[in-house]
Tab-separated table of N, CA, C and O in Angstrom:
chain	number	residue	atom	x	y	z
A	1	MET	N	21.736	-7.366	51.192
A	1	MET	CA	22.063	-6.642	49.982
A	1	MET	C	22.880	-7.550	49.074
A	1	MET	O	23.747	-8.288	49.533
A	2	ALA	N	22.590	-7.462	47.764
A	2	ALA	CA	23.275	-8.329	46.801
A	2	ALA	C	24.692	-7.831	46.559
A	2	ALA	O	24.986	-6.641	46.679
A	3	ARG	N	25.515	-8.771	46.210
A	3	ARG	CA	26.894	-8.402	45.895
A	3	ARG	C	26.927	-7.647	44.578
A	3	ARG	O	26.064	-7.835	43.721
A	4	PRO	N	27.915	-6.793	44.367
A	4	PRO	CA	27.986	-6.005	43.125
A	4	PRO	C	28.087	-6.879	41.880
A	4	PRO	O	27.520	-6.538	40.842
A	5	ALA	N	28.765	-7.996	41.940
A	5	ALA	CA	28.895	-8.866	40.774
A	5	ALA	C	27.545	-9.480	40.401
A	5	ALA	O	27.182	-9.557	39.229
A	6	GLN	N	26.784	-9.920	41.400
A	6	GLN	CA	25.467	-10.505	41.132
A	6	GLN	C	24.511	-9.448	40.573
A	6	GLN	O	23.701	-9.724	39.690
A	7	SER	N	24.616	-8.256	41.100
A	7	SER	CA	23.766	-7.163	40.637
A	7	SER	C	24.065	-6.823	39.181
A	7	SER	O	23.148	-6.589	38.386
A	8	ALA	N	25.334	-6.814	38.819
A	8	ALA	CA	25.713	-6.512	37.436
A	8	ALA	C	25.234	-7.599	36.491
A	8	ALA	O	24.717	-7.312	35.397
A	9	VAL	N	25.366	-8.863	36.877
A	9	VAL	CA	24.913	-9.977	36.035
A	9	VAL	C	23.400	-9.910	35.861
A	9	VAL	O	22.870	-10.134	34.774
A	10	GLN	N	22.693	-9.589	36.952
A	10	GLN	CA	21.240	-9.500	36.872
A	10	GLN	C	20.816	-8.366	35.927
A	10	GLN	O	19.891	-8.534	35.131
A	11	ARG	N	21.485	-7.231	35.970
A	11	ARG	CA	21.163	-6.122	35.064
A	11	ARG	C	21.423	-6.502	33.616
A	11	ARG	O	20.644	-6.147	32.722
A	12	ILE	N	22.512	-7.220	33.364
A	12	ILE	CA	22.820	-7.660	31.996
A	12	ILE	C	21.758	-8.626	31.504
A	12	ILE	O	21.294	-8.540	30.360
A	13	GLN	N	21.322	-9.553	32.369
A	13	GLN	CA	20.291	-10.518	31.979
A	13	GLN	C	18.973	-9.812	31.653
A	13	GLN	O	18.310	-10.135	30.667
A	14	VAL	N	18.594	-8.853	32.464
A	14	VAL	CA	17.349	-8.110	32.231
A	14	VAL	C	17.451	-7.312	30.931
A	14	VAL	O	16.503	-7.270	30.127
A	15	GLY	N	18.592	-6.695	30.683
A	15	GLY	CA	18.783	-5.929	29.449
A	15	GLY	C	18.726	-6.805	28.215
A	15	GLY	O	18.082	-6.461	27.215
A	16	LEU	N	19.384	-7.975	28.268
A	16	LEU	CA	19.350	-8.896	27.127
A	16	LEU	C	17.950	-9.446	26.899
A	16	LEU	O	17.507	-9.590	25.761
A	17	LEU	N	17.237	-9.747	27.987
A	17	LEU	CA	15.860	-10.224	27.853
A	17	LEU	C	14.984	-9.145	27.203
A	17	LEU	O	14.144	-9.447	26.345
A	18	GLY	N	15.196	-7.893	27.567
A	18	GLY	CA	14.438	-6.796	26.945
A	18	GLY	C	14.748	-6.658	25.468
A	18	GLY	O	13.850	-6.462	24.647
A	19	LEU	N	16.021	-6.778	25.096
A	19	LEU	CA	16.389	-6.695	23.679
A	19	LEU	C	15.790	-7.841	22.875
A	19	LEU	O	15.303	-7.648	21.755
A	20	VAL	N	15.799	-9.043	23.442
A	20	VAL	CA	15.214	-10.199	22.759
A	20	VAL	C	13.709	-10.004	22.588
A	20	VAL	O	13.147	-10.304	21.527
A	21	ALA	N	13.036	-9.475	23.602
A	21	ALA	CA	11.595	-9.238	23.513
A	21	ALA	C	11.274	-8.215	22.425
A	21	ALA	O	10.342	-8.397	21.628
A	22	VAL	N	12.039	-7.139	22.376
A	22	VAL	CA	11.811	-6.118	21.348
A	22	VAL	C	12.068	-6.689	19.965
A	22	VAL	O	11.297	-6.458	19.023
A	23	LEU	N	13.134	-7.463	19.807
A	23	LEU	CA	13.439	-8.088	18.520
A	23	LEU	C	12.328	-9.039	18.097
A	23	LEU	O	11.943	-9.072	16.921
A	24	LEU	N	11.775	-9.783	19.043
A	24	LEU	CA	10.673	-10.700	18.747
A	24	LEU	C	9.437	-9.932	18.285
A	24	LEU	O	8.803	-10.299	17.288
A	25	PHE	N	9.087	-8.858	18.984
A	25	PHE	CA	7.911	-8.066	18.598
A	25	PHE	C	8.089	-7.432	17.224
A	25	PHE	O	7.158	-7.421	16.405
A	26	VAL	N	9.265	-6.920	16.939
A	26	VAL	CA	9.519	-6.296	15.635
A	26	VAL	C	9.461	-7.342	14.527
A	26	VAL	O	8.903	-7.089	13.451
A	27	SER	N	9.987	-8.518	14.765
A	27	SER	CA	9.948	-9.586	13.757
A	27	SER	C	8.524	-10.025	13.464
A	27	SER	O	8.143	-10.217	12.309
A	28	ILE	N	7.721	-10.182	14.502
A	28	ILE	CA	6.322	-10.581	14.307
A	28	ILE	C	5.554	-9.499	13.553
A	28	ILE	O	4.785	-9.794	12.626
A	29	ALA	N	5.762	-8.249	13.911
A	29	ALA	CA	5.084	-7.150	13.215
A	29	ALA	C	5.505	-7.088	11.756
A	29	ALA	O	4.670	-6.849	10.864
A	30	ASN	N	6.780	-7.329	11.469
A	30	ASN	CA	7.267	-7.317	10.094
A	30	ASN	C	6.624	-8.431	9.281
A	30	ASN	O	6.230	-8.223	8.130
A	31	MET	N	6.509	-9.619	9.859
A	31	MET	CA	5.872	-10.729	9.143
A	31	MET	C	4.408	-10.440	8.861
A	31	MET	O	3.908	-10.715	7.771
A	32	ILE	N	3.706	-9.846	9.822
A	32	ILE	CA	2.286	-9.525	9.631
A	32	ILE	C	2.123	-8.486	8.531
A	32	ILE	O	1.255	-8.614	7.652
A	33	LEU	N	2.959	-7.460	8.531
A	33	LEU	CA	2.856	-6.417	7.503
A	33	LEU	C	3.222	-6.951	6.120
A	33	LEU	O	2.611	-6.560	5.124
A	34	ASP	N	4.199	-7.838	6.031
A	34	ASP	CA	4.562	-8.431	4.740
A	34	ASP	C	3.418	-9.258	4.177
A	34	ASP	O	3.116	-9.202	2.990
A	35	ARG	N	2.779	-10.044	5.009
A	35	ARG	CA	1.650	-10.856	4.541
A	35	ARG	C	0.473	-9.984	4.129
A	35	ARG	O	-0.189	-10.253	3.133
A	36	ALA	N	0.201	-8.939	4.890
A	36	ALA	CA	-0.904	-8.042	4.549
A	36	ALA	C	-0.620	-7.330	3.234
A	36	ALA	O	-1.512	-7.154	2.406
A	37	ASP	N	0.636	-6.920	3.016
A	37	ASP	CA	1.005	-6.236	1.780
A	37	ASP	C	0.902	-7.177	0.588
A	37	ASP	O	0.429	-6.793	-0.470
A	38	SER	N	1.316	-8.415	0.744
A	38	SER	CA	1.249	-9.351	-0.381
A	38	SER	C	-0.190	-9.720	-0.713
A	38	SER	O	-0.520	-9.997	-1.860
A	39	ASN	N	-1.085	-9.689	0.265
A	39	ASN	CA	-2.489	-9.995	0.007
A	39	ASN	C	-3.223	-8.816	-0.614
A	39	ASN	O	-4.225	-9.004	-1.288
A	40	MET	N	-2.741	-7.601	-0.424
A	40	MET	CA	-3.425	-6.417	-0.933
A	40	MET	C	-3.047	-6.077	-2.367
A	40	MET	O	-3.801	-5.412	-3.054
A	41	GLN	N	-1.893	-6.517	-2.849
A	41	GLN	CA	-1.466	-6.173	-4.196
A	41	GLN	C	-2.199	-7.045	-5.210
A	41	GLN	O	-2.283	-8.255	-5.046
A	42	PRO	N	-2.757	-6.433	-6.275
A	42	PRO	CA	-3.443	-7.233	-7.288
A	42	PRO	C	-2.434	-8.039	-8.096
A	42	PRO	O	-1.277	-7.659	-8.251
A	43	THR	N	-2.890	-9.152	-8.589
A	43	THR	CA	-2.001	-9.973	-9.400
A	43	THR	C	-1.857	-9.363	-10.780
A	43	THR	O	-2.714	-8.614	-11.249
A	44	GLN	N	-0.784	-9.676	-11.446
A	44	GLN	CA	-0.502	-9.125	-12.773
A	44	GLN	C	-1.537	-9.614	-13.782
A	44	GLN	O	-1.936	-8.891	-14.661
A	45	ALA	N	-2.015	-10.839	-13.654
A	45	ALA	CA	-2.966	-11.398	-14.614
A	45	ALA	C	-4.305	-10.667	-14.565
A	45	ALA	O	-4.929	-10.445	-15.589
A	46	SER	N	-4.772	-10.275	-13.395
A	46	SER	CA	-6.072	-9.621	-13.298
A	46	SER	C	-6.039	-8.218	-13.901
A	46	SER	O	-7.015	-7.775	-14.467
A	47	THR	N	-4.921	-7.515	-13.824
A	47	THR	CA	-4.865	-6.178	-14.391
A	47	THR	C	-4.757	-6.220	-15.908
A	47	THR	O	-5.249	-5.341	-16.586
A	48	VAL	N	-4.140	-7.243	-16.449
A	48	VAL	CA	-4.004	-7.354	-17.899
A	48	VAL	C	-5.327	-7.739	-18.533
A	48	VAL	O	-5.715	-7.210	-19.569
A	49	THR	N	-6.098	-8.622	-17.922
A	49	THR	CA	-7.352	-9.064	-18.512
A	49	THR	C	-8.453	-8.029	-18.372
A	49	THR	O	-9.431	-8.085	-19.104
A	50	ASP	N	-8.333	-7.078	-17.456
A	50	ASP	CA	-9.365	-6.063	-17.272
A	50	ASP	C	-9.365	-5.033	-18.399
A	50	ASP	O	-10.379	-4.423	-18.671
A	51	ARG	N	-8.229	-4.836	-19.059
A	51	ARG	CA	-8.126	-3.818	-20.103
A	51	ARG	C	-8.323	-4.423	-21.490
A	51	ARG	O	-7.980	-5.558	-21.738
A	52	LYS	N	-8.842	-3.604	-22.374
A	52	LYS	CA	-8.950	-4.011	-23.774
A	52	LYS	C	-7.621	-3.753	-24.457
A	52	LYS	O	-6.775	-3.035	-23.941
A	53	ASP	N	-7.436	-4.313	-25.639
A	53	ASP	CA	-6.172	-4.153	-26.362
A	53	ASP	C	-5.912	-2.684	-26.671
A	53	ASP	O	-6.741	-1.996	-27.243
A	54	GLY	N	-4.745	-2.186	-26.300
A	54	GLY	CA	-4.329	-0.825	-26.597
A	54	GLY	C	-4.930	0.234	-25.711
A	54	GLY	O	-4.619	1.401	-25.838
A	55	GLU	N	-5.820	-0.133	-24.821
A	55	GLU	CA	-6.464	0.854	-23.951
A	55	GLU	C	-5.548	1.170	-22.776
A	55	GLU	O	-5.018	0.293	-22.122
A	56	GLN	N	-5.375	2.446	-22.506
A	56	GLN	CA	-4.541	2.882	-21.385
A	56	GLN	C	-5.362	2.828	-20.096
A	56	GLN	O	-6.564	3.054	-20.123
A	57	PRO	N	-4.720	2.552	-18.970
A	57	PRO	CA	-5.467	2.559	-17.710
A	57	PRO	C	-5.948	3.964	-17.385
A	57	PRO	O	-5.258	4.946	-17.614
A	58	LYS	N	-7.149	4.058	-16.874
A	58	LYS	CA	-7.734	5.363	-16.561
A	58	LYS	C	-7.308	5.799	-15.174
A	58	LYS	O	-7.174	4.993	-14.272
A	59	ASP	N	-7.113	7.105	-15.016
A	59	ASP	CA	-6.759	7.666	-13.723
A	59	ASP	C	-7.948	8.394	-13.117
A	59	ASP	O	-7.791	9.408	-12.452
A	60	GLU	N	-9.133	7.916	-13.388
A	60	GLU	CA	-10.334	8.561	-12.891
A	60	GLU	C	-11.189	7.543	-12.134
A	60	GLU	O	-12.198	7.065	-12.634
A	61	PRO	N	-10.835	7.221	-10.906
A	61	PRO	CA	-11.612	6.217	-10.183
A	61	PRO	C	-13.028	6.673	-9.863
A	61	PRO	O	-13.949	5.868	-9.860
A	62	LEU	N	-13.231	7.971	-9.623
A	62	LEU	CA	-14.581	8.453	-9.328
A	62	LEU	C	-15.470	8.398	-10.563
A	62	LEU	O	-16.661	8.113	-10.469
A	63	ALA	N	-14.907	8.664	-11.731
A	63	ALA	CA	-15.690	8.579	-12.962
A	63	ALA	C	-16.035	7.126	-13.279
A	63	ALA	O	-17.132	6.848	-13.774
A	64	GLU	N	-15.136	6.213	-12.976
A	64	GLU	CA	-15.430	4.803	-13.198
A	64	GLU	C	-16.568	4.329	-12.299
A	64	GLU	O	-17.355	3.472	-12.682
A	65	LEU	N	-16.668	4.894	-11.096
A	65	LEU	CA	-17.744	4.532	-10.186
A	65	LEU	C	-19.042	5.267	-10.499
A	65	LEU	O	-20.079	4.941	-9.962
A	66	GLY	N	-18.989	6.274	-11.365
A	66	GLY	CA	-20.180	7.027	-11.739
A	66	GLY	C	-20.462	8.204	-10.826
A	66	GLY	O	-21.549	8.764	-10.864
A	67	VAL	N	-19.514	8.578	-9.989
A	67	VAL	CA	-19.725	9.697	-9.070
A	67	VAL	C	-19.565	11.022	-9.787
A	67	VAL	O	-20.334	11.954	-9.563
A	68	THR	N	-18.562	11.134	-10.673
A	68	THR	CA	-18.324	12.358	-11.430
A	68	THR	C	-18.235	12.001	-12.908
A	68	THR	O	-17.918	10.878	-13.263
A	69	PRO	N	-18.498	12.966	-13.791
A	69	PRO	CA	-18.347	12.668	-15.217
A	69	PRO	C	-16.868	12.551	-15.583
A	69	PRO	O	-16.009	13.159	-14.960
A	70	SER	N	-16.594	11.763	-16.592
A	70	SER	CA	-15.205	11.616	-17.020
A	70	SER	C	-14.796	12.806	-17.879
A	70	SER	O	-15.632	13.577	-18.344
A	71	VAL	N	-13.513	12.955	-18.109
A	71	VAL	CA	-12.987	14.078	-18.889
A	71	VAL	C	-13.492	13.997	-20.323
A	71	VAL	O	-13.809	14.989	-20.940
A	72	GLY	N	-13.608	12.812	-20.866
A	72	GLY	CA	-14.075	12.633	-22.243
A	72	GLY	C	-15.512	13.072	-22.421
A	72	GLY	O	-15.935	13.435	-23.508
A	73	ALA	N	-16.309	13.081	-21.383
A	73	ALA	CA	-17.722	13.478	-21.481
A	73	ALA	C	-17.875	14.981	-21.582
A	73	ALA	O	-18.923	15.474	-21.960
A	74	GLU	N	-16.841	15.756	-21.280
A	74	GLU	CA	-16.932	17.212	-21.302
A	74	GLU	C	-16.767	17.790	-22.710
A	74	GLU	O	-17.033	18.955	-22.924
A	75	GLU	N	-16.322	17.004	-23.663
A	75	GLU	CA	-16.123	17.507	-25.018
A	75	GLU	C	-17.473	17.777	-25.671
A	75	GLU	O	-18.441	17.058	-25.461
A	76	GLU	N	-17.519	18.834	-26.498
A	76	GLU	CA	-18.752	19.172	-27.193
A	76	GLU	C	-18.969	18.217	-28.360
A	76	GLU	O	-18.018	17.807	-29.024
A	77	PRO	N	-20.215	17.878	-28.640
A	77	PRO	CA	-20.481	17.062	-29.830
A	77	PRO	C	-20.106	17.835	-31.096
A	77	PRO	O	-20.133	19.070	-31.123
A	78	LYS	N	-19.807	17.125	-32.178
A	78	LYS	CA	-19.347	17.771	-33.404
A	78	LYS	C	-20.429	18.645	-34.040
A	78	LYS	O	-20.134	19.611	-34.698
A	79	SER	N	-21.678	18.335	-33.833
A	79	SER	CA	-22.749	19.121	-34.440
A	79	SER	C	-22.850	20.516	-33.805
A	79	SER	O	-23.301	21.446	-34.435
A	80	LYS	N	-22.407	20.694	-32.562
A	80	LYS	CA	-22.500	21.981	-31.886
A	80	LYS	C	-21.242	22.810	-32.017
A	80	LYS	O	-21.215	23.950	-31.588
A	81	GLN	N	-20.175	22.236	-32.576
A	81	GLN	CA	-18.931	23.001	-32.714
A	81	GLN	C	-19.086	24.032	-33.820
A	81	GLN	O	-19.805	23.839	-34.800
A	82	ARG	N	-18.371	25.152	-33.665
A	82	ARG	CA	-18.434	26.230	-34.661
A	82	ARG	C	-17.627	25.849	-35.884
A	82	ARG	O	-16.549	25.295	-35.781
A	83	ALA	N	-18.143	26.209	-37.001
A	83	ALA	CA	-17.411	26.012	-38.251
A	83	ALA	C	-16.510	27.214	-38.467
A	83	ALA	O	-16.901	28.351	-38.214
A	84	PRO	N	-15.285	27.015	-38.930
A	84	PRO	CA	-14.381	28.156	-39.179
A	84	PRO	C	-14.923	29.028	-40.324
A	84	PRO	O	-15.449	28.522	-41.301
A	85	ASN	N	-14.789	30.343	-40.212
A	85	ASN	CA	-15.288	31.259	-41.235
A	85	ASN	C	-14.294	31.491	-42.298
A	85	ASN	O	-13.238	31.687	-42.373
């Protein structure tokens, strides 16, 4: 049977090794997520060149893809609007 002092030192070593391992895994995961996030964000130059002067960005991604009609397409043409009496 091990002496109590050796047993205590061994428990401390195992605990510190576990903390170092967890810290290493968290650091690696943080670096991977930071790189993935920086690669996913569009650059400022590409968003500025995609828009025309004075045009606001659209919040209709499905309409841009052609899946649904845009809000502007729902307006009636001027020839079909009622004239005030």
